[in-house]
mmCIF file of C-alpha atoms and ligand atoms in Angstrom:
data_model
loop_
_atom_site.group_PDB
_atom_site.id
_atom_site.type_symbol
_atom_site.label_atom_id
_atom_site.label_comp_id
_atom_site.label_asym_id
_atom_site.label_seq_id
_atom_site.Cartn_x
_atom_site.Cartn_y
_atom_site.Cartn_z
ATOM 1 C CA UNK A 75 -22.805 14.843 41.389
ATOM 2 C CA UNK A 76 -21.497 11.572 42.802
ATOM 3 C CA UNK A 77 -18.949 12.758 45.355
ATOM 4 C CA UNK A 78 -18.049 9.200 46.310
ATOM 5 C CA UNK A 79 -17.110 8.393 42.711
ATOM 6 C CA UNK A 80 -15.183 11.630 42.247
ATOM 7 C CA UNK A 81 -13.037 11.256 45.354
ATOM 8 C CA UNK A 82 -12.398 7.560 44.745
ATOM 9 C CA UNK A 83 -11.388 8.180 41.126
ATOM 10 C CA UNK A 84 -9.133 11.097 42.089
ATOM 11 C CA UNK A 85 -7.406 8.923 44.696
ATOM 12 C CA UNK A 86 -6.965 6.114 42.187
ATOM 13 C CA UNK A 87 -5.282 8.452 39.704
ATOM 14 C CA UNK A 88 -2.615 9.444 42.213
ATOM 15 C CA UNK A 89 -2.290 6.143 44.078
ATOM 16 C CA UNK A 90 1.476 6.042 44.544
ATOM 17 C CA UNK A 91 3.730 5.078 42.977
ATOM 18 C CA UNK A 92 1.659 5.596 39.847
ATOM 19 C CA UNK A 93 1.229 8.832 37.964
ATOM 20 C CA UNK A 94 -0.555 10.163 34.904
ATOM 21 C CA UNK A 95 0.829 10.317 31.376
ATOM 22 C CA UNK A 96 -0.207 13.370 29.345
ATOM 23 C CA UNK A 97 -0.512 12.524 25.635
ATOM 24 C CA UNK A 98 -3.059 15.227 24.872
ATOM 25 C CA UNK A 99 -1.025 17.435 22.560
ATOM 26 C CA UNK A 100 -3.392 19.271 20.245
ATOM 27 C CA UNK A 101 -3.014 18.564 16.528
ATOM 28 C CA UNK A 102 -0.787 21.618 15.860
ATOM 29 C CA UNK A 103 1.449 20.860 18.874
ATOM 30 C CA UNK A 104 1.755 17.184 18.006
ATOM 31 C CA UNK A 105 2.541 18.082 14.385
ATOM 32 C CA UNK A 106 5.209 20.546 15.490
ATOM 33 C CA UNK A 107 6.921 17.848 17.581
ATOM 34 C CA UNK A 108 6.715 15.441 14.629
ATOM 35 C CA UNK A 109 8.090 18.038 12.187
ATOM 36 C CA UNK A 110 11.066 18.762 14.427
ATOM 37 C CA UNK A 111 12.017 15.087 14.204
ATOM 38 C CA UNK A 112 11.181 14.611 10.525
ATOM 39 C CA UNK A 113 8.022 12.526 11.071
ATOM 40 C CA UNK A 114 5.371 13.207 8.383
ATOM 41 C CA UNK A 115 2.438 15.005 10.041
ATOM 42 C CA UNK A 116 -0.461 12.767 9.009
ATOM 43 C CA UNK A 117 -3.477 11.610 11.002
ATOM 44 C CA UNK A 118 -2.260 8.029 10.550
ATOM 45 C CA UNK A 119 1.134 8.841 12.073
ATOM 46 C CA UNK A 120 -0.505 10.544 15.035
ATOM 47 C CA UNK A 121 -2.676 7.437 15.464
ATOM 48 C CA UNK A 122 0.313 5.100 15.164
ATOM 49 C CA UNK A 123 2.280 7.071 17.710
ATOM 50 C CA UNK A 124 -0.579 7.157 20.205
ATOM 51 C CA UNK A 125 -1.112 3.417 19.679
ATOM 52 C CA UNK A 126 2.552 2.881 20.535
ATOM 53 C CA UNK A 127 2.113 4.824 23.775
ATOM 54 C CA UNK A 128 -1.201 3.325 24.853
ATOM 55 C CA UNK A 129 -0.332 -0.303 24.071
ATOM 56 C CA UNK A 130 3.206 -0.232 25.521
ATOM 57 C CA UNK A 131 3.518 -3.508 27.462
ATOM 58 C CA UNK A 132 3.695 -2.855 31.214
ATOM 59 C CA UNK A 133 2.984 0.886 31.016
ATOM 60 C CA UNK A 134 -0.012 0.301 33.316
ATOM 61 C CA UNK A 135 2.361 -0.655 36.153
ATOM 62 C CA UNK A 136 3.533 2.969 36.432
ATOM 63 C CA UNK A 137 0.678 4.882 34.825
ATOM 64 C CA UNK A 138 -2.822 5.096 36.317
ATOM 65 C CA UNK A 139 -4.353 6.967 33.405
ATOM 66 C CA UNK A 140 -3.556 8.981 30.293
ATOM 67 C CA UNK A 141 -4.909 12.323 29.130
ATOM 68 C CA UNK A 142 -6.038 12.143 25.503
ATOM 69 C CA UNK A 143 -6.855 14.664 22.808
ATOM 70 C CA UNK A 144 -10.271 14.605 21.121
ATOM 71 C CA UNK A 145 -8.847 12.979 17.973
ATOM 72 C CA UNK A 146 -7.198 10.200 19.993
ATOM 73 C CA UNK A 147 -10.164 9.147 22.140
ATOM 74 C CA UNK A 148 -12.005 8.290 18.888
ATOM 75 C CA UNK A 149 -9.172 6.251 17.350
ATOM 76 C CA UNK A 150 -8.442 2.516 17.300
ATOM 77 C CA UNK A 151 -5.428 0.249 16.978
ATOM 78 C CA UNK A 152 -4.264 -0.944 13.548
ATOM 79 C CA UNK A 153 -6.220 -4.147 14.209
ATOM 80 C CA UNK A 154 -9.403 -2.175 14.922
ATOM 81 C CA UNK A 155 -9.612 -2.249 18.741
ATOM 82 C CA UNK A 156 -10.812 1.136 20.045
ATOM 83 C CA UNK A 157 -8.143 2.800 22.201
ATOM 84 C CA UNK A 158 -10.792 3.169 24.928
ATOM 85 C CA UNK A 159 -11.036 -0.636 25.016
ATOM 86 C CA UNK A 160 -7.264 -0.975 25.541
ATOM 87 C CA UNK A 161 -7.588 1.325 28.558
ATOM 88 C CA UNK A 162 -10.256 -0.930 30.024
ATOM 89 C CA UNK A 163 -8.152 -4.034 29.424
ATOM 90 C CA UNK A 164 -5.141 -2.444 31.128
ATOM 91 C CA UNK A 165 -7.160 -0.978 34.011
ATOM 92 C CA UNK A 166 -6.044 2.555 33.165
ATOM 93 C CA UNK A 167 -8.349 5.559 33.429
ATOM 94 C CA UNK A 168 -9.221 7.658 30.404
ATOM 95 C CA UNK A 169 -8.639 11.391 30.643
ATOM 96 C CA UNK A 170 -9.509 14.056 28.115
ATOM 97 C CA UNK A 171 -8.198 17.549 27.427
ATOM 98 C CA UNK A 172 -11.243 19.782 27.184
ATOM 99 C CA UNK A 173 -9.904 23.312 26.872
ATOM 100 C CA UNK A 174 -9.487 24.615 23.358
ATOM 101 C CA UNK A 175 -6.273 26.553 23.806
ATOM 102 C CA UNK A 176 -5.282 30.066 24.765
ATOM 103 C CA UNK A 177 -5.931 33.554 23.368
ATOM 104 C CA UNK A 178 -4.376 36.905 24.226
ATOM 105 C CA UNK A 179 -6.151 38.976 26.879
ATOM 106 C CA UNK A 180 -6.643 42.296 25.028
ATOM 107 C CA UNK A 181 -4.194 45.058 26.080
ATOM 108 C CA UNK A 182 -2.400 42.800 28.550
ATOM 109 C CA UNK A 183 1.188 42.416 27.320
ATOM 110 C CA UNK A 184 0.597 39.016 25.751
ATOM 111 C CA UNK A 185 -1.074 37.493 28.819
ATOM 112 C CA UNK A 186 -3.390 34.610 27.989
ATOM 113 C CA UNK A 187 -6.804 33.285 28.853
ATOM 114 C CA UNK A 188 -8.047 29.806 28.026
ATOM 115 C CA UNK A 189 -11.091 29.090 25.871
ATOM 116 C CA UNK A 190 -13.386 26.081 25.816
ATOM 117 C CA UNK A 191 -16.394 26.660 28.063
ATOM 118 C CA UNK A 192 -18.799 26.910 25.144
ATOM 119 C CA UNK A 193 -20.542 23.582 24.594
ATOM 120 C CA UNK A 194 -18.409 21.997 27.324
ATOM 121 C CA UNK A 195 -21.301 20.239 29.032
ATOM 122 C CA UNK A 196 -22.330 18.418 25.851
ATOM 123 C CA UNK A 197 -18.759 17.392 25.098
ATOM 124 C CA UNK A 198 -18.324 16.038 28.617
ATOM 125 C CA UNK A 199 -21.514 14.000 28.324
ATOM 126 C CA UNK A 200 -20.120 12.463 25.142
ATOM 127 C CA UNK A 201 -16.666 11.793 26.642
ATOM 128 C CA UNK A 202 -18.225 10.237 29.743
ATOM 129 C CA UNK A 203 -20.188 7.870 27.481
ATOM 130 C CA UNK A 204 -16.911 6.980 25.775
ATOM 131 C CA UNK A 205 -15.442 6.002 29.159
ATOM 132 C CA UNK A 206 -13.599 9.124 30.274
ATOM 133 C CA UNK A 207 -13.392 9.584 34.044
ATOM 134 C CA UNK A 208 -11.184 12.662 34.248
ATOM 135 C CA UNK A 209 -10.445 15.816 32.295
ATOM 136 C CA UNK A 210 -7.833 18.540 32.017
ATOM 137 C CA UNK A 211 -7.954 22.307 31.504
ATOM 138 C CA UNK A 212 -4.717 24.273 31.230
ATOM 139 C CA UNK A 213 -4.267 27.948 31.988
ATOM 140 C CA UNK A 214 -1.040 29.770 31.150
ATOM 141 C CA UNK A 215 0.584 32.263 33.516
ATOM 142 C CA UNK A 216 3.652 34.160 32.292
ATOM 143 C CA UNK A 217 6.202 35.749 34.607
ATOM 144 C CA UNK A 218 7.795 39.070 33.701
ATOM 145 C CA UNK A 219 8.893 40.841 36.868
ATOM 146 C CA UNK A 220 9.840 44.060 35.034
ATOM 147 C CA UNK A 221 6.399 44.378 33.498
ATOM 148 C CA UNK A 222 4.677 43.278 36.708
ATOM 149 C CA UNK A 223 3.295 40.069 35.157
ATOM 150 C CA UNK A 224 1.196 38.204 35.905
ATOM 151 C CA UNK A 225 -1.437 40.866 36.429
ATOM 152 C CA UNK A 226 -4.261 40.336 38.912
ATOM 153 C CA UNK A 227 -6.716 40.397 35.999
ATOM 154 C CA UNK A 228 -4.908 37.498 34.346
ATOM 155 C CA UNK A 229 -5.013 35.436 37.555
ATOM 156 C CA UNK A 230 -8.696 36.294 38.128
ATOM 157 C CA UNK A 231 -9.817 35.452 34.592
ATOM 158 C CA UNK A 232 -7.989 32.132 34.591
ATOM 159 C CA UNK A 233 -9.126 31.119 38.097
ATOM 160 C CA UNK A 234 -12.690 31.854 37.056
ATOM 161 C CA UNK A 235 -12.638 29.693 33.930
ATOM 162 C CA UNK A 236 -10.788 26.872 35.725
ATOM 163 C CA UNK A 237 -13.518 26.918 38.384
ATOM 164 C CA UNK A 238 -16.366 27.009 35.871
ATOM 165 C CA UNK A 239 -14.831 24.089 34.006
ATOM 166 C CA UNK A 240 -14.303 22.178 37.275
ATOM 167 C CA UNK A 241 -17.933 22.662 38.192
ATOM 168 C CA UNK A 242 -19.241 21.410 34.840
ATOM 169 C CA UNK A 243 -16.861 18.428 34.979
ATOM 170 C CA UNK A 244 -17.938 17.439 38.496
ATOM 171 C CA UNK A 245 -21.601 17.733 37.549
ATOM 172 C CA UNK A 246 -20.847 15.122 34.875
ATOM 173 C CA UNK A 247 -18.960 12.916 37.354
ATOM 174 C CA UNK A 248 -15.652 13.618 35.687
ATOM 175 C CA UNK A 249 -12.672 14.426 37.913
ATOM 176 C CA UNK A 250 -11.333 17.814 36.859
ATOM 177 C CA UNK A 251 -7.601 18.372 36.703
ATOM 178 C CA UNK A 252 -7.061 22.112 37.078
ATOM 179 C CA UNK A 253 -3.751 23.176 35.581
ATOM 180 C CA UNK A 254 -2.494 26.705 36.093
ATOM 181 C CA UNK A 255 0.911 26.429 34.428
ATOM 182 C CA UNK A 256 3.366 29.101 35.558
ATOM 183 C CA UNK A 257 5.662 29.166 32.537
ATOM 184 C CA UNK A 258 9.385 28.666 33.164
ATOM 185 C CA UNK A 259 10.493 30.767 30.151
ATOM 186 C CA UNK A 260 12.241 33.924 31.303
ATOM 187 C CA UNK A 261 15.031 35.278 33.479
ATOM 188 C CA UNK A 262 13.088 35.267 36.765
ATOM 189 C CA UNK A 263 14.620 33.772 39.902
ATOM 190 C CA UNK A 264 13.260 30.824 41.870
ATOM 191 C CA UNK A 265 12.059 33.340 44.477
ATOM 192 C CA UNK A 266 10.023 35.097 41.776
ATOM 193 C CA UNK A 267 8.618 31.738 40.736
ATOM 194 C CA UNK A 268 7.695 31.034 44.359
ATOM 195 C CA UNK A 269 5.911 34.402 44.709
ATOM 196 C CA UNK A 270 3.966 34.012 41.474
ATOM 197 C CA UNK A 271 3.074 30.350 42.006
ATOM 198 C CA UNK A 272 1.824 31.148 45.545
ATOM 199 C CA UNK A 273 -0.286 34.013 44.242
ATOM 200 C CA UNK A 274 -1.657 31.891 41.414
ATOM 201 C CA UNK A 275 -2.607 28.984 43.674
ATOM 202 C CA UNK A 276 -4.124 31.092 46.441
ATOM 203 C CA UNK A 277 -6.214 32.966 43.859
ATOM 204 C CA UNK A 278 -7.309 29.688 42.282
ATOM 205 C CA UNK A 279 -8.296 27.909 45.502
ATOM 206 C CA UNK A 280 -10.183 30.977 46.741
ATOM 207 C CA UNK A 281 -12.217 30.945 43.519
ATOM 208 C CA UNK A 282 -12.735 27.172 43.597
ATOM 209 C CA UNK A 283 -14.086 27.515 47.123
ATOM 210 C CA UNK A 284 -16.423 30.341 46.155
ATOM 211 C CA UNK A 285 -17.715 28.149 43.335
ATOM 212 C CA UNK A 286 -18.350 25.283 45.802
ATOM 213 C CA UNK A 287 -16.073 22.864 44.006
ATOM 214 C CA UNK A 288 -15.779 19.494 45.735
ATOM 215 C CA UNK A 289 -12.076 19.570 46.612
ATOM 216 C CA UNK A 290 -11.519 15.835 47.344
ATOM 217 C CA UNK A 291 -12.796 15.154 43.806
ATOM 218 C CA UNK A 292 -10.314 17.527 42.192
ATOM 219 C CA UNK A 293 -6.677 17.201 41.123
ATOM 220 C CA UNK A 294 -4.251 20.100 40.875
ATOM 221 C CA UNK A 295 -1.705 19.919 38.076
ATOM 222 C CA UNK A 296 0.979 22.450 38.792
ATOM 223 C CA UNK A 297 4.360 23.613 37.658
ATOM 224 C CA UNK A 298 7.255 23.303 40.080
ATOM 225 C CA UNK A 299 8.731 26.340 41.783
ATOM 226 C CA UNK A 300 11.823 26.658 39.632
ATOM 227 C CA UNK A 301 14.247 29.261 38.200
ATOM 228 C CA UNK A 302 13.347 30.794 34.837
ATOM 229 C CA UNK A 303 15.180 28.999 32.031
ATOM 230 C CA UNK A 304 17.395 32.020 31.264
ATOM 231 C CA UNK A 305 18.005 33.032 34.886
ATOM 232 C CA UNK A 306 21.804 33.215 35.382
ATOM 233 C CA UNK A 307 21.527 31.479 38.758
ATOM 234 C CA UNK A 308 19.804 28.104 38.494
ATOM 235 C CA UNK A 309 18.349 26.695 41.715
ATOM 236 C CA UNK A 310 19.504 23.292 42.926
ATOM 237 C CA UNK A 311 17.306 20.211 43.103
ATOM 238 C CA UNK A 312 17.132 20.633 46.902
ATOM 239 C CA UNK A 313 15.970 24.254 46.591
ATOM 240 C CA UNK A 314 13.345 23.349 43.999
ATOM 241 C CA UNK A 315 12.048 20.494 46.152
ATOM 242 C CA UNK A 316 11.983 22.568 49.318
ATOM 243 C CA UNK A 317 10.341 25.670 47.849
ATOM 244 C CA UNK A 318 7.822 23.721 45.775
ATOM 245 C CA UNK A 319 6.572 21.683 48.724
ATOM 246 C CA UNK A 320 6.499 24.786 50.947
ATOM 247 C CA UNK A 321 4.431 26.646 48.344
ATOM 248 C CA UNK A 322 2.007 23.729 47.987
ATOM 249 C CA UNK A 323 1.627 23.291 51.746
ATOM 250 C CA UNK A 324 0.832 26.977 52.116
ATOM 251 C CA UNK A 325 -1.718 27.183 49.331
ATOM 252 C CA UNK A 326 -3.373 23.838 48.628
ATOM 253 C CA UNK A 327 -6.094 22.426 50.907
ATOM 254 C CA UNK A 328 -5.035 19.212 52.612
ATOM 255 C CA UNK A 329 -8.200 17.377 51.533
ATOM 256 C CA UNK A 330 -7.510 17.759 47.791
ATOM 257 C CA UNK A 331 -7.791 14.572 45.706
ATOM 258 C CA UNK A 332 -4.159 14.864 44.673
ATOM 259 C CA UNK A 333 -1.416 17.010 43.201
ATOM 260 C CA UNK A 334 0.539 16.210 40.042
ATOM 261 C CA UNK A 335 3.284 18.050 38.196
ATOM 262 C CA UNK A 336 3.712 18.992 34.577
ATOM 263 C CA UNK A 337 7.279 18.937 33.262
ATOM 264 C CA UNK A 338 7.014 22.256 31.405
ATOM 265 C CA UNK A 339 10.309 22.141 29.515
ATOM 266 C CA UNK A 340 12.445 20.458 32.168
ATOM 267 C CA UNK A 341 14.592 17.599 30.858
ATOM 268 C CA UNK A 342 13.534 14.033 31.698
ATOM 269 C CA UNK A 343 16.340 13.888 34.247
ATOM 270 C CA UNK A 344 15.461 17.179 35.959
ATOM 271 C CA UNK A 345 11.748 16.408 36.190
ATOM 272 C CA UNK A 346 12.467 12.987 37.677
ATOM 273 C CA UNK A 347 15.217 14.192 40.069
ATOM 274 C CA UNK A 348 13.107 17.068 41.387
ATOM 275 C CA UNK A 349 10.142 14.795 42.068
ATOM 276 C CA UNK A 350 12.369 12.225 43.797
ATOM 277 C CA UNK A 351 13.947 14.911 45.984
ATOM 278 C CA UNK A 352 10.519 16.149 47.118
ATOM 279 C CA UNK A 353 9.634 12.644 48.289
ATOM 280 C CA UNK A 354 13.048 12.042 49.829
ATOM 281 C CA UNK A 355 12.886 15.270 51.822
ATOM 282 C CA UNK A 356 9.222 14.769 52.775
ATOM 283 C CA UNK A 357 8.320 11.167 53.587
ATOM 284 C CA UNK A 358 5.006 12.458 54.990
ATOM 285 C CA UNK A 359 2.916 14.846 52.898
ATOM 286 C CA UNK A 360 -0.681 15.992 53.433
ATOM 287 C CA UNK A 361 -1.699 14.974 49.880
ATOM 288 C CA UNK A 362 -0.634 12.449 47.262
ATOM 289 C CA UNK A 363 2.080 14.058 45.122
ATOM 290 C CA UNK A 364 2.795 12.552 41.719
ATOM 291 C CA UNK A 365 3.497 13.358 38.077
ATOM 292 C CA UNK A 366 1.440 14.063 34.984
ATOM 293 C CA UNK A 367 4.320 14.589 32.599
ATOM 294 C CA UNK A 368 4.034 14.871 28.870
ATOM 295 C CA UNK A 369 7.385 15.652 27.306
ATOM 296 C CA UNK A 370 9.519 14.401 30.218
ATOM 297 C CA UNK A 371 8.175 10.871 29.728
ATOM 298 C CA UNK A 372 7.382 10.803 26.025
ATOM 299 C CA UNK A 373 10.222 12.644 24.366
ATOM 300 C CA UNK A 374 12.958 9.958 24.386
ATOM 301 C CA UNK A 375 10.442 7.421 23.074
ATOM 302 C CA UNK A 376 9.290 9.783 20.325
ATOM 303 C CA UNK A 377 12.905 10.405 19.320
ATOM 304 C CA UNK A 378 13.585 6.667 19.118
ATOM 305 C CA UNK A 379 10.448 6.113 17.035
ATOM 306 C CA UNK A 380 11.400 8.964 14.681
ATOM 307 C CA UNK A 381 14.773 7.311 14.119
ATOM 308 C CA UNK A 382 13.127 4.009 13.134
ATOM 309 C CA UNK A 383 9.362 4.002 12.785
ATOM 310 C CA UNK A 384 9.281 0.243 12.175
ATOM 311 C CA UNK A 385 10.856 -0.472 15.559
ATOM 312 C CA UNK A 386 7.907 0.139 17.874
ATOM 313 C CA UNK A 387 9.229 -2.163 20.608
ATOM 314 C CA UNK A 388 12.367 -0.095 21.285
ATOM 315 C CA UNK A 389 10.355 3.119 21.616
ATOM 316 C CA UNK A 390 7.887 1.364 23.924
ATOM 317 C CA UNK A 391 10.693 0.013 26.124
ATOM 318 C CA UNK A 392 12.124 3.509 26.481
ATOM 319 C CA UNK A 393 8.695 4.896 27.356
ATOM 320 C CA UNK A 394 8.008 2.241 29.995
ATOM 321 C CA UNK A 395 11.438 2.666 31.562
ATOM 322 C CA UNK A 396 10.985 6.421 31.773
ATOM 323 C CA UNK A 397 7.549 6.044 33.349
ATOM 324 C CA UNK A 398 8.991 3.522 35.827
ATOM 325 C CA UNK A 399 11.784 5.941 36.797
ATOM 326 C CA UNK A 400 9.163 8.513 37.738
ATOM 327 C CA UNK A 401 7.073 5.973 39.651
ATOM 328 C CA UNK A 402 10.246 5.097 41.587
ATOM 329 C CA UNK A 403 10.831 8.806 42.174
ATOM 330 C CA UNK A 404 7.413 8.877 43.840
ATOM 331 C CA UNK A 405 8.858 6.376 46.333
ATOM 332 C CA UNK A 406 11.964 8.516 46.834
ATOM 333 C CA UNK A 407 14.000 5.963 44.891
HETATM 334 P P1 13P B 222 4.588 18.684 29.833
HETATM 335 O O1 13P B 222 4.942 17.691 30.904
HETATM 336 O O2 13P B 222 5.178 18.357 28.492
HETATM 337 O O3 13P B 222 4.792 20.100 30.260
HETATM 338 O O4 13P B 222 3.030 18.550 29.508
HETATM 339 C C1 13P B 222 2.131 18.289 30.466
HETATM 340 C C2 13P B 222 0.833 18.850 30.067
HETATM 341 O O5 13P B 222 -0.140 18.153 29.995
HETATM 342 C C3 13P B 222 0.715 20.283 29.812
HETATM 343 O O6 13P B 222 -0.630 20.658 29.754
#
C-alpha cells in the first residue's frame, strides 16, 4: 500500500473548490431515468449520454474526478477515443463504482446489505490498469423510528463490508470512497436524522479503525442531516448546515482525506444551498468538505438532452453551470 499516493490522491479529489461528479448509475437505474424522460434505453444512448457528460467543455474546472459504472469505463467517444483518455487529457481522476447493489437482510423489515466483495480484488486490479485511482461502495440505511430502524445488525453488517472493501481498495492503491447513505425517504424529523447519521458514522469509523484502514487515504461520502421527505416540519437550510457539520465534527476523524455529500433526492437548489450554508457558517473546518452529487448536478442536463438529443451543447452548458454553482458553494459563494 502506497500511503503517500493514497493521501495525495484523496486530497486532490477534494481540493476546493472542486468536487466529484457521480455518473455511476447502474444499467437498470440509468435506464429508469432514461425511460422517465422518454429516452430509448439502449447501450448506445447510455454511451452518448456519458460522452456528453465527460467531454463537456470546462467541466474539469469544477470537477476533480467522476465515478463511472463498469460499462462506462470501457466505452469510447463516437470518434473512438477511450473515455479514460479524455480523463487524462482533462486532468480528471477516474473513479469506479465497485459494489454490485443491495439485497434484503433476511427477517429485517426490508433493511439492506450491499454485495460485491466476491472477486473484488481482481476487478480492482483491472480498473487500476485502466487508470482508475478511486472507487465507491454504497451502503443503504433506512430510517423508521416506529420500527426502530436502523437496527444495530444493519449498521454492523454494512460497516463491516465497507471496511473490507476499503481495505482491498487501499491494498490496490485505489482511494476508497465509503458511502453509508442514510435515506431521506420517510416522515422522520431532522433530529431523528441526526441521531441515526451519528450512530451510522460512529459505527463505521470504529470498524474502519479496527480494520486498520489508512484514514488520510479514505473519503467519506455521506448524506446530509436533513428532515425526512414526508416530515410535516421541514428543517431550514441553517438547521441542516448546523446539524450536519456538528454531526460530522463529532464522528469523523480530523485526519480523513475528505468528506463529500451525495444529493439523495434533494433538488439541485437545495443541495447547492445547503452546501453553501455549511461553508458560510464554517469558514474553518477540520477536513475538506465538498460534493459528489449525481442527480443534483446531472438532472437538468439530462432533461435538456431528452428534449433535444441533437443539441448536446445546451445540455453540456447546463451541466457545467450546475457544477460551477456547487464549486462556488464550496467557497461560500
Ligand atoms: P445522488 O447525488 O443522485 O444521490 O447520487 C450520488 C451517488 O453516487 C449515490 O451513490
